[in-house]
Amino acid sequence: MTAGTPAPPAPPAPANHRGRQIAIAFGIVASIIVIYALSLIAVHLLAKSAPALPSVDLSKVEAEDSVVQVRLEKLDTVANRLTVNVTVYPKDSLYDKNFGVLTTDAAVRLYPDNDLGDLQYPVGKSPAQVSTTIVAHGDPANWPFDTYKTEVIAADVFTGTGASREKAPARVEATGKLDGWDATVTRVHDPEDANPDVQDDLIITLQRSKGALIFDVGICLVLIALPVLALWVAIPMALGRTTFLPPLGTWFAALLFAVVPLRNFLPGSPPPGSWIDQAVVLWVLIGLVSAMSLFIVAWWRSREKKPPKRA
């Protein structure tokens, strides 16, 4: 070093630089944890669904009234069928409380008609749950905003046999809960009843709970992110702004084949051809195919041209 030549600047202390990197990494991890925890809390608060329909309170039923309990079990949205378990609680004169059995043959006829017709409950046995299906009107193509509603559900109880057979109207009660659905009951007056204050019939309405809707939105966002990421990588590569990477071909194929499993993973299994397919799934596939086409264009431009072989 000659006289008058300034000394080279001292390199920065590596310890301070490494400490800054550790602090940044720790801040990123902490931010991810906080965002994840806040998202769980938000989903828990927003995804609260309606409570289950209450059980039948037999203490409030008069001794000479029969009750038909309809317990919700399953909803087939495509077939518009609601599966229910039906149990009859006959009036006291038809029921042996000491042994918990019927003192006469009984049958329940639901209105509107169900798939099993009259539900039979034999004498000398405890009334068991009988499974049947009723119609629930709704349009599954409106997923996930579809709503299903039954017709007015009424019931008659037939007791005895032969000439002593009797028919009496029964009060219908709905109970239970369907996973992913909010159920509400509307009481309806039977026009054949002279007392206008009596509302023994009901209508069941089912709509998707908020928790299922939040999950649906999340899956749709994942589907939309697939073509966005693919195009973000493929466009600069096709324009020659980034280096062509052949291994990305398998990544594009994985994105393309992930669409159908994600679509089938949607809660409620929307029917094929519904609006979600037209508005989201179809355009996701178009975006991914476009990205793969740009990837092939980039490959064509960067391929190694070999001279033709001479004979």
C-alpha angles and dihedrals in degrees: 000000000000125000114275094022110127116238116251114260115265114253115251117266108268091212093064092047092050091047090053091052091050091050092050092048091048091049092051093050092046091049091051091050092049093048091048092050092047091049091053091050092048092049091048092052096043097040097062108133131201116280121258118274108268123255121255112276101214091183089073093051118098118241094246096048126095120213127205112201118207113196117196114234114157141353121212102197097187094050093037091230127141115201114213137173112228124207127177124216103193126204117275095260090062097045132073104215093188093063100018095235137122118263092208140020112279135189131188121213114196123204125245096040117269129206095262101045114212112015110225126219112181125217118263095029134095112255107262129199113267117200120221140147132241132190118269112188118219144116113254090192088073090068127182093019095047119132127197127205131183125219118253105301114215132161141203124199118217117200134182130016137263118353092352093059112128135192124210132170116247134206113248119219125185122208140163135055138257118220110248094012136095113217125201129182127214116197115224132194118240107235090212091061114092092209108081092197093063113096105179097149128071147191121221119213122191127192130167117270122242092248092062091046092053091051090049091053090050093053091047091052090052090051092050091048092059098070092036092058093041093052091043088060099036101048098060089043092053091047091052095243093121134036117270111247114195095197089067088076091079089049091055090049091050091052091050094050092046093066099076096047090048091048092050090048091066110116113254094023100246111224118260113271096028120141092269089064093048097043102035118006097048093049091046089056091047091051093049093047089049090052091050090049090053089048090055090049089053090049091050092053096046099040118123109252112219123200115249116264116254119230 
